[in-house]
XYZ file of C-alpha atoms in Angstrom:
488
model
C 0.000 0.000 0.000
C 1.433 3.451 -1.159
C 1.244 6.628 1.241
C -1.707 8.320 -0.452
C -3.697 4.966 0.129
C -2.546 4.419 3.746
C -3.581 8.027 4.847
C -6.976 7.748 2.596
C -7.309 4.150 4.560
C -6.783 5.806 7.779
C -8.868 8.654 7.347
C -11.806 6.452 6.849
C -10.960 4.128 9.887
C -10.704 7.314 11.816
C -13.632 8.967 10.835
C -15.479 5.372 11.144
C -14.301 5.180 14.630
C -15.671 8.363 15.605
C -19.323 8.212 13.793
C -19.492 4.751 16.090
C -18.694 6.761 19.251
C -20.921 9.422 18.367
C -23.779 7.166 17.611
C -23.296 4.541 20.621
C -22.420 7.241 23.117
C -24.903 9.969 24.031
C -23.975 13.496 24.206
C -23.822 14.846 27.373
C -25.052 18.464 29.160
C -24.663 18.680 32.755
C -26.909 22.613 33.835
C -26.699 24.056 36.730
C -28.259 27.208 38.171
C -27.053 29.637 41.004
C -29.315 29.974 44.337
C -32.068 28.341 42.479
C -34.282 27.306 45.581
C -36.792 24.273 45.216
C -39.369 25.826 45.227
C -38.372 28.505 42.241
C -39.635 26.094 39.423
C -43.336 25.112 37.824
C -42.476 21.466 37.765
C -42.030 21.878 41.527
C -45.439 23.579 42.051
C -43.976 27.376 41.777
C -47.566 29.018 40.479
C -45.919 32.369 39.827
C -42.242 31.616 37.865
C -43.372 30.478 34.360
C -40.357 28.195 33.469
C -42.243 25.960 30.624
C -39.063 24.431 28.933
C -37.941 23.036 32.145
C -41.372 22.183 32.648
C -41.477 20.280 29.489
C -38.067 18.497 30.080
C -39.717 17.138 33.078
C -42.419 15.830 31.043
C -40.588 14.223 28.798
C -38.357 12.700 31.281
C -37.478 12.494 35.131
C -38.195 15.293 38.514
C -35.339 13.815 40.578
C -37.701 14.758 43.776
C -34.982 14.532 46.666
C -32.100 15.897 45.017
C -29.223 17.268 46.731
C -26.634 19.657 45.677
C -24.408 18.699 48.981
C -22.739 21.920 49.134
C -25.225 24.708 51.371
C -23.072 26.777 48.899
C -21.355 27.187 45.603
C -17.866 26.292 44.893
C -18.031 23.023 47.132
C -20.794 21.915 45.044
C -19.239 22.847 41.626
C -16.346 20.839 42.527
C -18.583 17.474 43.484
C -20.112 17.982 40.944
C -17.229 17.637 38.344
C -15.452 15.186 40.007
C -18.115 12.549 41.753
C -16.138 13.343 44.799
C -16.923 15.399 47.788
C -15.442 18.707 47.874
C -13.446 18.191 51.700
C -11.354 15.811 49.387
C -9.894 18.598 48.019
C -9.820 21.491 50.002
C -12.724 23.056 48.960
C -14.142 23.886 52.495
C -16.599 27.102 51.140
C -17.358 29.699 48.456
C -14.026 31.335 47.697
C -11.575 28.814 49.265
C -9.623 26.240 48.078
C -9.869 25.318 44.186
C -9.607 22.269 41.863
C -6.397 20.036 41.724
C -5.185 19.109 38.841
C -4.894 16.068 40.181
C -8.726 15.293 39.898
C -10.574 12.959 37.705
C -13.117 15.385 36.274
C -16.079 14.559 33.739
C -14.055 16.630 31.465
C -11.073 14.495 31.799
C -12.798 11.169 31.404
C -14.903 12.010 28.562
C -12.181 13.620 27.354
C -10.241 10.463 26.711
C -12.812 8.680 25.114
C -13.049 10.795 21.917
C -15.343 13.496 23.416
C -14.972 17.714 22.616
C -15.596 19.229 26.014
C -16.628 22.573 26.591
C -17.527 24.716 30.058
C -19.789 27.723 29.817
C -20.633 30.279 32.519
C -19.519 30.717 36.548
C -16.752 28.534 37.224
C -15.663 29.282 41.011
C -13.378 26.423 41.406
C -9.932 28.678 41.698
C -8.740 32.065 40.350
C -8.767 32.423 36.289
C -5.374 34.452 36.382
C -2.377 34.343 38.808
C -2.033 38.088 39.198
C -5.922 39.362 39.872
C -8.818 37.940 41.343
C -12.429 39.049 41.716
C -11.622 38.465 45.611
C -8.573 40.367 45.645
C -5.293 39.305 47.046
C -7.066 37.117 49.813
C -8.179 34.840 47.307
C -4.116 34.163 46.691
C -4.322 34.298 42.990
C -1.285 32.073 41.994
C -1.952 29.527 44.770
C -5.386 28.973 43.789
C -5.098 29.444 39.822
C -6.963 26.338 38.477
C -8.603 27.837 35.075
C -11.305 25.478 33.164
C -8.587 25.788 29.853
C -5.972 23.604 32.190
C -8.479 21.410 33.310
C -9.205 19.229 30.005
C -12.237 21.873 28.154
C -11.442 21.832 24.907
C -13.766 24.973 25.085
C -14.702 27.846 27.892
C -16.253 30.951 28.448
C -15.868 31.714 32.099
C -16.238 34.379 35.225
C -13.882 33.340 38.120
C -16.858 34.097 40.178
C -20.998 35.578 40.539
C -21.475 38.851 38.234
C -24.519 41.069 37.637
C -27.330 38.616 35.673
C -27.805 41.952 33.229
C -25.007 43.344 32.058
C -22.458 40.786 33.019
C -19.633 42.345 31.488
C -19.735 45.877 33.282
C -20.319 47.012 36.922
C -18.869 45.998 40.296
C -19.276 42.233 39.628
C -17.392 42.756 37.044
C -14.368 44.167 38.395
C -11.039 41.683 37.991
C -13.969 39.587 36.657
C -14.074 40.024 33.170
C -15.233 36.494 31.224
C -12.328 34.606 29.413
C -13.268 33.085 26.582
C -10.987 29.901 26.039
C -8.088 31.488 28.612
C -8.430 34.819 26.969
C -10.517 38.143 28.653
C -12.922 39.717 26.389
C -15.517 42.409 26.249
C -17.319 40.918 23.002
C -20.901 40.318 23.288
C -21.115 40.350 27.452
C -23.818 43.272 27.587
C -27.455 42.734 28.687
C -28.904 39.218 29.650
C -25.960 36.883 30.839
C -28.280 33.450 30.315
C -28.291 34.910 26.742
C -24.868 35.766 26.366
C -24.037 32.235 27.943
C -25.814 30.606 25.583
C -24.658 32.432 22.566
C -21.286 30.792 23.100
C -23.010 27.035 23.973
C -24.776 27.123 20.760
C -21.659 27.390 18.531
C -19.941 24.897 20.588
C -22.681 22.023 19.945
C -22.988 22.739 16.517
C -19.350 22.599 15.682
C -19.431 19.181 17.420
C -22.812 18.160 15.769
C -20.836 18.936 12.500
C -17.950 17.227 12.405
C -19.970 13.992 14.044
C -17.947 14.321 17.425
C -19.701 13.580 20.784
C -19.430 16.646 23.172
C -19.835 17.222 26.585
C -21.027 20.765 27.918
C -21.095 22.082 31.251
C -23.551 24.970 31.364
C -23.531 26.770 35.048
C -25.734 29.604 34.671
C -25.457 32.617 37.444
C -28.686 33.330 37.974
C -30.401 33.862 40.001
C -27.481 34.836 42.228
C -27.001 38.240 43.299
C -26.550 40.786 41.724
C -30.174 40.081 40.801
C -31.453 41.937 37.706
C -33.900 40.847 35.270
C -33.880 42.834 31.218
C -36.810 45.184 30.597
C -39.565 41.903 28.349
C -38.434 39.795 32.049
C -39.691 42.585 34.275
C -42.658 43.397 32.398
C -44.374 39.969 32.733
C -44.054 40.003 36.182
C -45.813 44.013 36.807
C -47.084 43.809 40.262
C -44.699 42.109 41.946
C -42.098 44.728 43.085
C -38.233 44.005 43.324
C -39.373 40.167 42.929
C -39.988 40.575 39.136
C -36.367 40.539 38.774
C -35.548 37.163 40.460
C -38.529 35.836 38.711
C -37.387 37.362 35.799
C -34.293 35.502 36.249
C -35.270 32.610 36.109
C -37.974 32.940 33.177
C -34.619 34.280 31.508
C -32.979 30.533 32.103
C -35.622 28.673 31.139
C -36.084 30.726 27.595
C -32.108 29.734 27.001
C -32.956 26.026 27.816
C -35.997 25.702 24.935
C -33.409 27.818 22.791
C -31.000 24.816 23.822
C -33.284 22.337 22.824
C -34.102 23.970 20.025
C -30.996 23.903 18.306
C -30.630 20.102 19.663
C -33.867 18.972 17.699
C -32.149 21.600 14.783
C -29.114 19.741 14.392
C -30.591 16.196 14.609
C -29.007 15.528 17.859
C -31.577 15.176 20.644
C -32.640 12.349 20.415
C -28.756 11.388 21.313
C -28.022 13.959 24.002
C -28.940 13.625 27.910
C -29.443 16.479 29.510
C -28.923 17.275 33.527
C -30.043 20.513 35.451
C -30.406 21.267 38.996
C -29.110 24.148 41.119
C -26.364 24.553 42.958
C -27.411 25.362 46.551
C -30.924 26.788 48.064
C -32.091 30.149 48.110
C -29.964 33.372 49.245
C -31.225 34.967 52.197
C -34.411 35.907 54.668
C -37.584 36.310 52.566
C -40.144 38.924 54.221
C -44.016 37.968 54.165
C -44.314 40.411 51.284
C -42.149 39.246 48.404
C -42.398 42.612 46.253
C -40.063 44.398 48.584
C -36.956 42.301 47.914
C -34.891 40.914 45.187
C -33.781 37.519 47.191
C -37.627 36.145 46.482
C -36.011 32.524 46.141
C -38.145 29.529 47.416
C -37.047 26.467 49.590
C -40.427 24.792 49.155
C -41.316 23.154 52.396
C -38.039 22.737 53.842
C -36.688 24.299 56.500
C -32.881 26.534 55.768
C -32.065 28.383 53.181
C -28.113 28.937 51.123
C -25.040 28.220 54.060
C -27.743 25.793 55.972
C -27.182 21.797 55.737
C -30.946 21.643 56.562
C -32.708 20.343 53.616
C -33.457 24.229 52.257
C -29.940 24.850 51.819
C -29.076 21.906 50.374
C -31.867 20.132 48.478
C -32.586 21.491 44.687
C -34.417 21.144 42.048
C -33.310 18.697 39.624
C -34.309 17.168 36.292
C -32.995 14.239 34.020
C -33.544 13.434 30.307
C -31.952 10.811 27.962
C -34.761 9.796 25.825
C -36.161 6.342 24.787
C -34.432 5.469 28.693
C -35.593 7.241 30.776
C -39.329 7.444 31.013
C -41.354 10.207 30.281
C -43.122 11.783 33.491
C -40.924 10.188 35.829
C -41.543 10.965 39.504
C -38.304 9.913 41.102
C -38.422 10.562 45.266
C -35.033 8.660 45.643
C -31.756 10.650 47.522
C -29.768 11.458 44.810
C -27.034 14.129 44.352
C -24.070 15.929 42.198
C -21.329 13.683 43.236
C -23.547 10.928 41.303
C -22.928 13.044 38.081
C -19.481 11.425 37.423
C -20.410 7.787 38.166
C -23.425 8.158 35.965
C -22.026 9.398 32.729
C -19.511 7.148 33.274
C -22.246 3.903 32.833
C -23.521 6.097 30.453
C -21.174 6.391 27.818
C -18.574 3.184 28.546
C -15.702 5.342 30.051
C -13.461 4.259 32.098
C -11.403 5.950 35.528
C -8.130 4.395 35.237
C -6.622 4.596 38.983
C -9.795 3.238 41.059
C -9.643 6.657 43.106
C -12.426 6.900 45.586
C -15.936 7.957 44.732
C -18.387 9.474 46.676
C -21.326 9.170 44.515
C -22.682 6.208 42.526
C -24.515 5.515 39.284
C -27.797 6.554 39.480
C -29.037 5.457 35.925
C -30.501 2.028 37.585
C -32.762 4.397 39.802
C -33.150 6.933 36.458
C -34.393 4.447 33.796
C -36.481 2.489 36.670
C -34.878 -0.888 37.408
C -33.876 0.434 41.072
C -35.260 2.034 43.874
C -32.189 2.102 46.563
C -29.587 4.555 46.262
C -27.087 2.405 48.271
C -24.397 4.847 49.252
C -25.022 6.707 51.980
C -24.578 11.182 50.993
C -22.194 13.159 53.346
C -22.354 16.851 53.967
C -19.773 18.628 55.574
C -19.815 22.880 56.110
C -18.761 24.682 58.939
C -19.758 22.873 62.021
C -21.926 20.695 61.026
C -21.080 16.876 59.306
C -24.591 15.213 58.248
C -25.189 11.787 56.105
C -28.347 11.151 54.387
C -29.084 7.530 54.500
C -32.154 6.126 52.888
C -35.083 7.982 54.833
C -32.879 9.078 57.999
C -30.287 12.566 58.053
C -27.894 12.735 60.778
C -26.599 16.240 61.840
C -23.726 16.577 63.894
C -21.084 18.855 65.694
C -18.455 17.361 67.259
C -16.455 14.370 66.863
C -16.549 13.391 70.587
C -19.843 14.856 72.287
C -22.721 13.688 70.452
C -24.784 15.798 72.928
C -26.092 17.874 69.791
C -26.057 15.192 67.755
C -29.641 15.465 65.538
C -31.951 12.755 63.839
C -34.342 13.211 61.209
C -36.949 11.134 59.771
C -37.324 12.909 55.947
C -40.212 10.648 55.171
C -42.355 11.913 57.759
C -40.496 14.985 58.944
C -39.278 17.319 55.538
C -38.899 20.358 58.032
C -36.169 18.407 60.255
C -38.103 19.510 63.125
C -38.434 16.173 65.406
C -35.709 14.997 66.371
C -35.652 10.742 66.631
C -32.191 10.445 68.345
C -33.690 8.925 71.269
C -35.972 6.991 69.468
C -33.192 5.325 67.325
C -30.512 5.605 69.218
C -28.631 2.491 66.978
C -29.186 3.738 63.861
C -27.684 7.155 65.022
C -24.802 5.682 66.314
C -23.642 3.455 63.536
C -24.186 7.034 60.767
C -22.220 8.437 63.318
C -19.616 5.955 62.838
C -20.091 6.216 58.866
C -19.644 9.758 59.101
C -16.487 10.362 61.344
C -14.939 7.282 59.090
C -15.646 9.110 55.932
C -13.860 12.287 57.769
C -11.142 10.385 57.992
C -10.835 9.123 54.617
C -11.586 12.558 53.177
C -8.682 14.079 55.187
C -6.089 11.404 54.054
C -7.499 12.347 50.663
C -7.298 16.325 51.580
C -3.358 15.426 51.948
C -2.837 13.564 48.614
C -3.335 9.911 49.608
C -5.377 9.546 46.263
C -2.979 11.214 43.576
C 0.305 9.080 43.768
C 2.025 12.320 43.934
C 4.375 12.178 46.961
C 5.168 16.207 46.427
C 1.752 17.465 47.165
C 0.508 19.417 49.410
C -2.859 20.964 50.186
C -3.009 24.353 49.677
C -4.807 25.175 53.156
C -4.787 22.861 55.973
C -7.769 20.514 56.912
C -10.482 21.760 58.692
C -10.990 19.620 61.375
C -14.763 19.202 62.900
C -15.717 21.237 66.140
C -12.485 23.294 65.459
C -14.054 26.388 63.384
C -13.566 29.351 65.616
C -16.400 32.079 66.004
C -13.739 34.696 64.165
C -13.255 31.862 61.240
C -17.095 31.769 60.809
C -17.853 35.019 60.807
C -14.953 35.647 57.618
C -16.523 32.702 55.887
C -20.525 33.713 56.651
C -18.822 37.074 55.108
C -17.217 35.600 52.038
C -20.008 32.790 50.887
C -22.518 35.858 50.856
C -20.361 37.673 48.451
């Protein structure tokens, strides 16, 4: 065989190869939205919020019912999320600490290998996007935490380091040392009026490119609304007249939902849905008190029936909405009451599209698509929370809250099938069954600290970039600086 007829020969292998993967493996897109409560949704009963393409995707496939994000706030949640792990493996303690290893196995990374384009789109909050500036100023250490989606296997990204204005994203004091990069580069193209918009204008591109050329993609779209600063454009605020300063967080989120139907627009455009799964929850509950009336303040966000809001591990701080699609598996109308959460991302698309983790590092989540296409009811792995004070595990119907390694004297028990507002507490009741999640949550401490100090990477040079935060330990001056920094 001459040259000319080995590279024509190869060509066509190659290009055989990848029109298999892209027709045996689905496309994936993993959503997320910013201090979306549960209750801020129509598919969750919200009567005012019109959101009728998320409405619609829960139609046509799964409400994932008792769905956590595990972190009561962003950036701990954003990096479960990616990585199937939870977030004290890696230093992420809070919003604005800690960022990313390299080290990780991300979604990126593993889909990455197995012939996918990757792309991440919107807030990324997992370290600093430069080694000079930060949006958090020199506190934030910069060149210690720099950990930019571009060096963390996207083939594509159009990031903020952290929250910006939801109108106007590219100008005010959100803005400032905050400018979006688009694939490691700042610009000031196309960043003016609403950010879900000017998200989406880059997502679009990105799945059409990859519908194209026949290449399966993954795209991680994290949205910023509706976190502060909270302002909905001039068509939002005028279908909700009447309702004060709570048009624009309704607004908001009206302003997602019209990007997702332009999403799955352009998926049923390109000949691709029927191919693609699609994920969305949020990544925390609600910011802030809400007063009786509504109209007189922008943080109108919903926790439903639960009791907390954002920086609580009560169930309003932690459990989201959440939706799941892969169609002709999953089935339409799905009602699926099940404890799930983020770190069962990974896992999933994992069983999802064949890919493989090649060192056997610990997990935290599990694959949920037994539970998702209906052949399972049992999420076996128990779902730890860790912020602040508090450690809590969520096993089956029972949530354990507790304080202190050694005094279980606060320890709390909850009952979630009878008890949603974590108000009665069991502990004496079920005194066993606290003890041994006790015991499952101080050992998972202990694993996640040997994994805070770089037991999992095979790298005998690490080292953390803060130290671990050790439970009962937080002093009243630490708290106060983090309260301070995870509202910002």
């Amino acid at each position: 065989m001459n040259i000319k007829s080995a590279l024509i020969a190869g060509f066509v292998v190659a290009s055989m190869a990848a029109s298999a993967v892209s027709q045996d493996r689905p496309n994936i897109i993993l959503m997320m939205c910013d201090d979306m409560g549960w209750g801020d949704t129509g598919f969750n009963g919200n009567a005012i919020i019109e959101t009728p393409h998320l409405d619609t995707i829960a139609k046509e496939g799964a409400i994932l019912n008792h769905f956590y994000s595990v972190g009561p706030v962003c950036s701990p949640t954003r990096a479960s999320f990616l990585t199937g792990r939870h977030y004290f493996r890696m230093g992420v303690w809070t919003a604005n600490k800690g960022h990313l290893p390299k080290e990780e196995y991300t979604v990126a990374r593993m889909l990455k290998a197995e012939g996918y384009t990757t792309g991440h789109f919107g807030k990324w909050h997992l370290g600093t996007l430069d080694k000079v500036i930060s949006s958090k100023g020199k506190g934030r250490r910069p060149e210690a935490n720099y950990a930019p989606p571009w060096e963390r296997d996207y083939d594509v990204s159009f990031v903020t380091e952290s929250a910006v204005c939801t109108w106007d994203p590219g100008i005010g004091s959100r803005a400032k040392n905050n400018p979006y990069y688009e694939n490691g580069v700042p610009t000031h193209e196309n960043v003016l009026g609403c950010d879900s918009r000017v998200l989406m204008d880059r997502v679009i591109p990105f799945i059409q490119n990859a519908a194209h050329s026949d290449t399966p993609f993954l795209a991680v779209v994290w949205f910023h609304a509706p976190h502060e600063n909270i302002q909905a454009g001039p068509e939002y605020l005028k279908m909700y007249e009447g309702h004060g300063e709570a048009a624009h967080y309704y607004g908001c989120i009206t302003a997602v939902d019209d990007q997702v139907g332009r999403l799955r627009a352009e998926l049923e455009k390109l000949g691709v849905a029927d191919n693609t799964a699609l994920f969305f929850c949020s990544d925390n509950g609600p910011e802030g008190a809400v007063p009786k009336d509504r109209s007189k303040t922008r943080r109108a966000g919903s926790a439903g029936e639960f009791t907390g809001r954002k920086r609580d591990v009560t169930d309003g701080g932690v459990r989201v909405p959440a939706l799941a699609l892969w169609l002709g598996r999953i089935q339409p109308g799905s009602f699926i009451d099940v404890p799930m959460s983020v770190l069962d991302y990974l896992p999933t698309v994992r069983a999802m599209t064949d890919a493989s983790l090649p060192d056997g590092r610990k997990l935290d989540g599990e694959n949920i698509l037994p539970i998702l296409c209906g052949d399972s009811k049992e999420h076996r792995t128990a779902i730890p929370f860790r912020y602040q004070k508090h450690a809590c595990l969520v096993k089956g119907k029972y949530k354990l809250i507790i304080e202190s390694p050694d005094d279980n004297a606060l320890d709390r028990l909850f009952d979630l099938s009878k008890d949603v507002a974590e108000s009665n507490n069991i502990l004496a009741q079920y005194p066993e069954i606290a003890q041994q999640m006790r015991a499952e949550i101080l050992a998972f401490l202990a694993s996640a600290k040997a994994s805070h100090n770089g037991s999992d990477y095979g790298v005998s040079s690490y080292t953390p970039v803060d130290p671990w935060e050790e439970l009962g330990k937080q002093t009243a001056k630490r708290k106060k600086k983090t309260d301070k920094q995870a509202v910002r």
